[in-house]
C-alpha atoms as a printed R data frame, in Angstrom:
    type eleno elety resid chain resno       x       y       z
1   ATOM     1    CA   MET     A     1   0.000   0.000   0.000
2   ATOM     2    CA   THR     A     2   1.366   3.381  -0.971
3   ATOM     3    CA   GLY     A     3  -0.591   5.646   1.339
4   ATOM     4    CA   MET     A     4  -3.208   6.002   4.085
5   ATOM     5    CA   VAL     A     5  -6.553   4.559   3.019
6   ATOM     6    CA   ALA     A     6  -9.855   6.327   3.250
7   ATOM     7    CA   GLU     A     7 -12.015   3.209   3.501
8   ATOM     8    CA   ASP     A     8 -15.137   5.007   2.357
9   ATOM     9    CA   ASP     A     9 -13.517   6.218  -0.864
10  ATOM    10    CA   PRO     A    10 -10.694   4.068  -2.287
11  ATOM    11    CA   ALA     A    11 -10.791   6.138  -5.488
12  ATOM    12    CA   SER     A    12  -9.329   9.059  -3.555
13  ATOM    13    CA   GLU     A    13  -6.184   7.156  -2.540
14  ATOM    14    CA   ASN     A    14  -3.055   5.842  -4.228
15  ATOM    15    CA   LEU     A    15  -3.212   2.107  -3.565
16  ATOM    16    CA   ASP     A    16  -1.337  -1.049  -4.400
17  ATOM    17    CA   VAL     A    17  -3.830  -3.494  -5.920
18  ATOM    18    CA   TYR     A    18  -3.307  -7.058  -7.071
19  ATOM    19    CA   ASP     A    19  -4.814  -8.864 -10.027
20  ATOM    20    CA   THR     A    20  -6.320 -12.030  -8.527
21  ATOM    21    CA   LYS     A    21  -8.653 -14.693  -9.905
22  ATOM    22    CA   THR     A    22 -11.597 -12.906  -8.313
23  ATOM    23    CA   GLY     A    23 -10.576  -9.407  -9.391
24  ATOM    24    CA   TRP     A    24  -8.613  -6.524  -7.939
25  ATOM    25    CA   TRP     A    25  -7.567  -6.902  -4.328
26  ATOM    26    CA   ASN     A    26  -5.876  -4.696  -1.740
27  ATOM    27    CA   PRO     A    27  -4.195  -6.063   1.425
28  ATOM    28    CA   VAL     A    28  -6.196  -3.681   3.664
29  ATOM    29    CA   LEU     A    29  -9.469  -3.164   1.803
30  ATOM    30    CA   GLY     A    30  -9.822  -6.604   0.295
31  ATOM    31    CA   ASP     A    31 -11.703  -6.957  -3.003
32  ATOM    32    CA   LEU     A    32 -12.111  -3.724  -4.943
33  ATOM    33    CA   GLU     A    33 -14.161  -2.567  -7.889
34  ATOM    34    CA   VAL     A    34 -12.489  -0.297 -10.449
35  ATOM    35    CA   PRO     A    35 -14.034   3.144  -9.961
36  ATOM    36    CA   ASP     A    36 -16.337   4.475 -12.665
37  ATOM    37    CA   GLY     A    37 -14.451   6.493 -15.262
38  ATOM    38    CA   TRP     A    38 -11.194   4.667 -14.616
39  ATOM    39    CA   GLU     A    39  -9.239   2.397 -16.951
40  ATOM    40    CA   PHE     A    40  -6.132   0.249 -16.977
41  ATOM    41    CA   LEU     A    41  -2.826   1.595 -18.351
42  ATOM    42    CA   ALA     A    42  -0.308  -1.150 -19.041
43  ATOM    43    CA   SER     A    43   3.356  -0.676 -18.151
44  ATOM    44    CA   GLY     A    44   5.659   0.157 -21.024
45  ATOM    45    CA   ASP     A    45   5.423   3.877 -21.704
46  ATOM    46    CA   ALA     A    46   7.395   5.628 -18.991
47  ATOM    47    CA   PHE     A    47   6.407   9.139 -20.137
48  ATOM    48    CA   ILE     A    48   2.657   8.483 -19.982
49  ATOM    49    CA   THR     A    49   2.999   6.630 -16.684
50  ATOM    50    CA   ARG     A    50   4.895   9.540 -15.128
51  ATOM    51    CA   ARG     A    51   2.295  12.025 -16.352
52  ATOM    52    CA   VAL     A    52  -0.598   9.997 -14.978
53  ATOM    53    CA   LYS     A    53   1.127   9.661 -11.614
54  ATOM    54    CA   ALA     A    54   1.861  13.386 -11.531
55  ATOM    55    CA   GLY     A    55  -1.749  14.146 -12.406
56  ATOM    56    CA   GLY     A    56  -3.274  12.829  -9.213
57  ATOM    57    CA   VAL     A    57  -4.753   9.651  -7.819
58  ATOM    58    CA   TYR     A    58  -4.040   6.209  -9.263
59  ATOM    59    CA   TRP     A    59  -3.721   2.582  -8.239
60  ATOM    60    CA   SER     A    60  -0.520   0.650  -8.885
61  ATOM    61    CA   ALA     A    61  -1.484  -2.697 -10.381
62  ATOM    62    CA   TRP     A    62   0.556  -5.795  -9.580
63  ATOM    63    CA   LYS     A    63   0.651  -9.475 -10.372
64  ATOM    64    CA   PRO     A    64   0.891 -11.260  -7.003
65  ATOM    65    CA   ARG     A    65   3.674 -13.628  -6.076
66  ATOM    66    CA   ASN     A    66   3.085 -17.196  -7.187
67  ATOM    67    CA   ARG     A    67   3.190 -20.209  -4.880
68  ATOM    68    CA   ARG     A    68   6.873 -20.727  -5.532
69  ATOM    69    CA   GLY     A    69   7.633 -17.296  -4.197
70  ATOM    70    CA   GLY     A    70   9.534 -14.766  -6.257
71  ATOM    71    CA   HIS     A    71   8.769 -11.100  -6.665
72  ATOM    72    CA   ARG     A    72   5.507  -9.435  -7.503
73  ATOM    73    CA   ARG     A    73   5.372  -8.064 -11.065
74  ATOM    74    CA   ARG     A    74   4.181  -4.577 -11.983
75  ATOM    75    CA   LEU     A    75   1.347  -4.631 -14.495
76  ATOM    76    CA   GLY     A    76   0.652  -0.940 -14.842
77  ATOM    77    CA   LEU     A    77  -1.780   1.583 -13.398
78  ATOM    78    CA   LEU     A    78  -5.478   1.979 -12.835
79  ATOM    79    CA   ALA     A    79  -6.349   5.650 -13.126
80  ATOM    80    CA   PRO     A    80  -9.032   8.058 -14.330
81  ATOM    81    CA   SER     A    81  -9.554   7.772 -18.082
82  ATOM    82    CA   ALA     A    82  -9.329  11.536 -18.437
83  ATOM    83    CA   ALA     A    83  -5.888  11.603 -16.813
84  ATOM    84    CA   ILE     A    84  -4.665   8.836 -19.118
85  ATOM    85    CA   ALA     A    85  -6.088  10.585 -22.194
86  ATOM    86    CA   THR     A    86  -4.406  13.845 -21.191
87  ATOM    87    CA   ALA     A    87  -1.092  12.070 -20.657
88  ATOM    88    CA   ARG     A    88  -1.353  10.450 -24.095
89  ATOM    89    CA   CYS     A    89  -2.046  13.831 -25.704
90  ATOM    90    CA   ASP     A    90   0.947  15.274 -23.863
91  ATOM    91    CA   ALA     A    91   3.064  12.394 -25.150
92  ATOM    92    CA   ILE     A    92   2.044  13.108 -28.748
93  ATOM    93    CA   ALA     A    93   2.710  16.839 -28.359
94  ATOM    94    CA   THR     A    94   6.074  16.198 -26.735
95  ATOM    95    CA   ALA     A    95   7.066  13.740 -29.469
96  ATOM    96    CA   GLU     A    96   6.147  16.316 -32.114
97  ATOM    97    CA   GLN     A    97   8.164  18.996 -30.328
98  ATOM    98    CA   ARG     A    98  11.173  16.702 -30.063
99  ATOM    99    CA   ALA     A    99  10.874  15.745 -33.740
100 ATOM   100    CA   ALA     A   100  10.708  19.421 -34.710
101 ATOM   101    CA   ALA     A   101  13.741  20.131 -32.525
102 ATOM   102    CA   ARG     A   102  15.669  17.298 -34.186
103 ATOM   103    CA   VAL     A   103  14.791  18.641 -37.640
104 ATOM   104    CA   ALA     A   104  15.874  22.136 -36.632
105 ATOM   105    CA   SER     A   105  19.102  20.768 -35.149
106 ATOM   106    CA   THR     A   106  19.822  18.772 -38.305
107 ATOM   107    CA   ARG     A   107  19.208  21.805 -40.493
108 ATOM   108    CA   HIS     A   108  21.473  23.926 -38.322
109 ATOM   109    CA   ARG     A   109  24.192  21.269 -38.409
110 ATOM   110    CA   ASP     A   110  23.854  20.992 -42.190
111 ATOM   111    CA   ARG     A   111  24.194  24.766 -42.558
112 ATOM   112    CA   VAL     A   112  27.274  24.767 -40.329
113 ATOM   113    CA   GLU     A   113  28.838  21.941 -42.360
114 ATOM   114    CA   ALA     A   114  27.992  23.651 -45.660
115 ATOM   115    CA   ASP     A   115  29.574  26.889 -44.436
116 ATOM   116    CA   TYR     A   116  32.674  24.992 -43.313
117 ATOM   117    CA   ARG     A   117  33.017  23.166 -46.648
118 ATOM   118    CA   LEU     A   118  32.780  26.513 -48.409
119 ATOM   119    CA   GLU     A   119  35.394  27.981 -46.065
120 ATOM   120    CA   MET     A   120  37.692  25.034 -46.750
121 ATOM   121    CA   ARG     A   121  37.032  25.230 -50.484
122 ATOM   122    CA   GLU     A   122  37.995  28.909 -50.581
123 ATOM   123    CA   ALA     A   123  41.099  28.244 -48.482
124 ATOM   124    CA   VAL     A   124  42.220  25.484 -50.875
125 ATOM   125    CA   TYR     A   125  41.599  27.731 -53.870
126 ATOM   126    CA   ARG     A   126  43.699  30.490 -52.318
127 ATOM   127    CA   TRP     A   127  46.478  28.056 -51.424
128 ATOM   128    CA   LEU     A   128  46.664  26.717 -54.974
129 ATOM   129    CA   ALA     A   129  47.276  30.254 -56.234
130 ATOM   130    CA   PHE     A   130  46.727  29.245 -59.851
131 ATOM   131    CA   PRO     A   131  46.599  32.079 -62.397
132 ATOM   132    CA   PRO     A   132  43.370  32.758 -64.353
133 ATOM   133    CA   ALA     A   133  44.434  30.415 -67.160
134 ATOM   134    CA   HIS     A   134  44.021  27.491 -64.725
135 ATOM   135    CA   ALA     A   135  41.034  28.805 -62.767
136 ATOM   136    CA   ASP     A   136  38.831  25.919 -63.876
137 ATOM   137    CA   VAL     A   137  41.359  23.325 -62.700
138 ATOM   138    CA   ALA     A   138  41.767  25.189 -59.400
139 ATOM   139    CA   SER     A   139  37.981  25.167 -58.903
140 ATOM   140    CA   GLN     A   140  37.768  21.434 -59.556
141 ATOM   141    CA   ILE     A   141  40.589  20.697 -57.132
142 ATOM   142    CA   ALA     A   142  39.193  23.044 -54.473
143 ATOM   143    CA   ASP     A   143  35.733  21.471 -54.724
144 ATOM   144    CA   GLY     A   144  37.076  17.926 -54.562
145 ATOM   145    CA   ALA     A   145  39.606  18.551 -51.803
146 ATOM   146    CA   ALA     A   146  37.092  20.336 -49.584
147 ATOM   147    CA   ALA     A   147  34.479  17.606 -50.031
148 ATOM   148    CA   GLN     A   148  37.027  14.857 -49.346
149 ATOM   149    CA   ALA     A   149  38.641  16.484 -46.323
150 ATOM   150    CA   THR     A   150  35.517  17.577 -44.454
151 ATOM   151    CA   VAL     A   151  33.543  14.322 -44.288
152 ATOM   152    CA   VAL     A   152  32.051  14.171 -40.782
153 ATOM   153    CA   GLY     A   153  33.582  11.412 -38.671
154 ATOM   154    CA   SER     A   154  36.260  10.609 -41.257
155 ATOM   155    CA   GLY     A   155  39.174  11.669 -39.091
156 ATOM   156    CA   ARG     A   156  40.661  13.424 -42.109
157 ATOM   157    CA   VAL     A   157  42.698  16.575 -41.910
158 ATOM   158    CA   GLY     A   158  39.694  18.789 -42.543
159 ATOM   159    CA   ARG     A   159  38.124  17.659 -39.270
160 ATOM   160    CA   THR     A   160  41.052  18.559 -37.011
161 ATOM   161    CA   ARG     A   161  41.025  21.813 -35.077
162 ATOM   162    CA   THR     A   162  44.687  21.694 -34.081
163 ATOM   163    CA   LEU     A   163  45.685  23.290 -37.401
164 ATOM   164    CA   SER     A   164  44.653  26.568 -38.935
165 ATOM   165    CA   VAL     A   165  42.256  26.525 -41.882
166 ATOM   166    CA   GLU     A   166  45.142  27.454 -44.158
167 ATOM   167    CA   GLU     A   167  47.216  24.511 -42.924
168 ATOM   168    CA   ARG     A   168  44.278  22.152 -43.287
169 ATOM   169    CA   ALA     A   169  43.696  23.451 -46.811
170 ATOM   170    CA   ALA     A   170  47.311  22.771 -47.820
171 ATOM   171    CA   PHE     A   171  47.209  19.189 -46.531
172 ATOM   172    CA   ALA     A   172  43.786  18.600 -48.081
173 ATOM   173    CA   ALA     A   173  44.891  19.915 -51.469
174 ATOM   174    CA   ARG     A   174  48.044  17.822 -51.515
175 ATOM   175    CA   ALA     A   175  46.120  14.700 -50.511
176 ATOM   176    CA   TYR     A   176  43.543  15.277 -53.227
177 ATOM   177    CA   LEU     A   177  46.213  15.839 -55.854
178 ATOM   178    CA   ARG     A   178  48.091  12.742 -54.739
179 ATOM   179    CA   HIS     A   179  45.013  10.557 -55.149
180 ATOM   180    CA   HIS     A   180  43.587  12.152 -58.299
181 ATOM   181    CA   TYR     A   181  46.484  13.605 -60.275
182 ATOM   182    CA   THR     A   182  49.264  11.067 -59.746
183 ATOM   183    CA   ASP     A   183  49.660   7.298 -60.104
184 ATOM   184    CA   TYR     A   184  49.904   6.920 -56.315
185 ATOM   185    CA   ASP     A   185  46.811   4.713 -55.922
186 ATOM   186    CA   ASP     A   186  47.675   2.550 -58.939
187 ATOM   187    CA   ARG     A   187  51.162   1.905 -57.637
188 ATOM   188    CA   LEU     A   188  49.818   1.026 -54.181
189 ATOM   189    CA   ASP     A   189  47.370  -1.430 -55.739
190 ATOM   190    CA   ASP     A   190  50.148  -3.034 -57.752
191 ATOM   191    CA   ALA     A   191  52.359  -3.293 -54.668
192 ATOM   192    CA   THR     A   192  49.708  -4.875 -52.418
193 ATOM   193    CA   GLY     A   193  48.042  -7.083 -55.025
194 ATOM   194    CA   SER     A   194  44.420  -8.236 -55.132
195 ATOM   195    CA   LEU     A   195  44.673  -9.860 -51.686
196 ATOM   196    CA   GLY     A   196  45.794  -6.650 -50.000
197 ATOM   197    CA   ASP     A   197  49.195  -7.990 -48.969
198 ATOM   198    CA   ASP     A   198  51.360  -5.912 -46.657
199 ATOM   199    CA   ILE     A   199  53.564  -3.509 -48.559
200 ATOM   200    CA   ASP     A   200  57.288  -3.297 -47.964
201 ATOM   201    CA   THR     A   201  58.141  -0.182 -45.952
202 ATOM   202    CA   ASP     A   202  60.878   0.956 -48.317
203 ATOM   203    CA   GLU     A   203  58.654   0.418 -51.335
204 ATOM   204    CA   TYR     A   204  55.855   2.415 -49.725
205 ATOM   205    CA   ARG     A   205  58.225   5.279 -48.958
206 ATOM   206    CA   GLU     A   206  59.368   5.285 -52.571
207 ATOM   207    CA   ILE     A   207  55.792   5.367 -53.868
208 ATOM   208    CA   LYS     A   208  54.891   8.188 -51.501
209 ATOM   209    CA   ARG     A   209  58.038  10.136 -52.377
210 ATOM   210    CA   ALA     A   210  57.307   9.778 -56.083
211 ATOM   211    CA   ALA     A   211  53.733  10.976 -55.529
212 ATOM   212    CA   HIS     A   212  55.014  13.954 -53.529
213 ATOM   213    CA   ASP     A   213  57.366  14.887 -56.360
214 ATOM   214    CA   ALA     A   214  54.533  14.520 -58.877
215 ATOM   215    CA   VAL     A   215  52.324  16.823 -56.820
216 ATOM   216    CA   GLU     A   216  55.083  19.425 -56.592
217 ATOM   217    CA   ALA     A   217  55.641  19.226 -60.350
218 ATOM   218    CA   PHE     A   218  51.914  19.620 -60.997
219 ATOM   219    CA   LEU     A   219  51.738  22.669 -58.733
220 ATOM   220    CA   ALA     A   220  54.808  24.221 -60.333
221 ATOM   221    CA   VAL     A   221  53.391  23.874 -63.841
222 ATOM   222    CA   HIS     A   222  49.998  25.299 -62.934
223 ATOM   223    CA   ARG     A   223  51.258  28.118 -60.735
224 ATOM   224    CA   HIS     A   224  53.868  29.507 -63.097
225 ATOM   225    CA   HIS     A   225  51.935  30.100 -66.308
226 ATOM   226    CA   ASP     A   226  50.388  33.413 -67.203
227 ATOM   227    CA   ALA     A   227  46.897  33.956 -68.562
228 ATOM   228    CA   THR     A   228  47.966  33.351 -72.159
229 ATOM   229    CA   GLY     A   229  49.502  29.982 -71.324
230 ATOM   230    CA   GLY     A   230  53.084  31.214 -71.588
231 ATOM   231    CA   SER     A   231  55.716  30.793 -68.933
232 ATOM   232    CA   THR     A   232  56.181  33.607 -66.461
233 ATOM   233    CA   THR     A   233  59.813  32.704 -65.861
């Protein structure tokens, strides 16, 4: 029993009642009839249960211990139908509010990520410093490098905050060029084979060094031509 019992009005008290073969039963009051306008609310929805309990009077419904002992099992609540209906309406409204909040949060996060990709894209474009003759190539590289480096949860350089945006842009651009404008990936595939064998450390260093040199050569060619395609040196 969860409180003092007013024997003349069980519906005004919070009671523990047990589901027996003959109906609902309370250790003090004995057999009980469910009050008019009340209904059973099964356990399972913690939000609705909390709201009904906060709303006023209710009976806690239990399955009694069996002959072998063990613990009693909570079945739910018996409470005024109006209180249960109100709690269910509150649950729907709260779920809608939470869904709207999640949508708003997702939209905000998407805007933040879009702004950051644009910031990274512009930083890569500035770092490339290609003349107008190679503006299209610079745009393609900036777009690709920013998209590749800023993938959420990727752990790539674009996600680190220990470097400035300019430093992140330089690493992102070089990585993109290495993978898309050199034979770095092809050489790695040849070295590891179809089974993904471990690559020799010295061989890997040679492949990476060659890719680095290829990136530097690519940058040199595209940075040191004027708008007419002629050399500036």
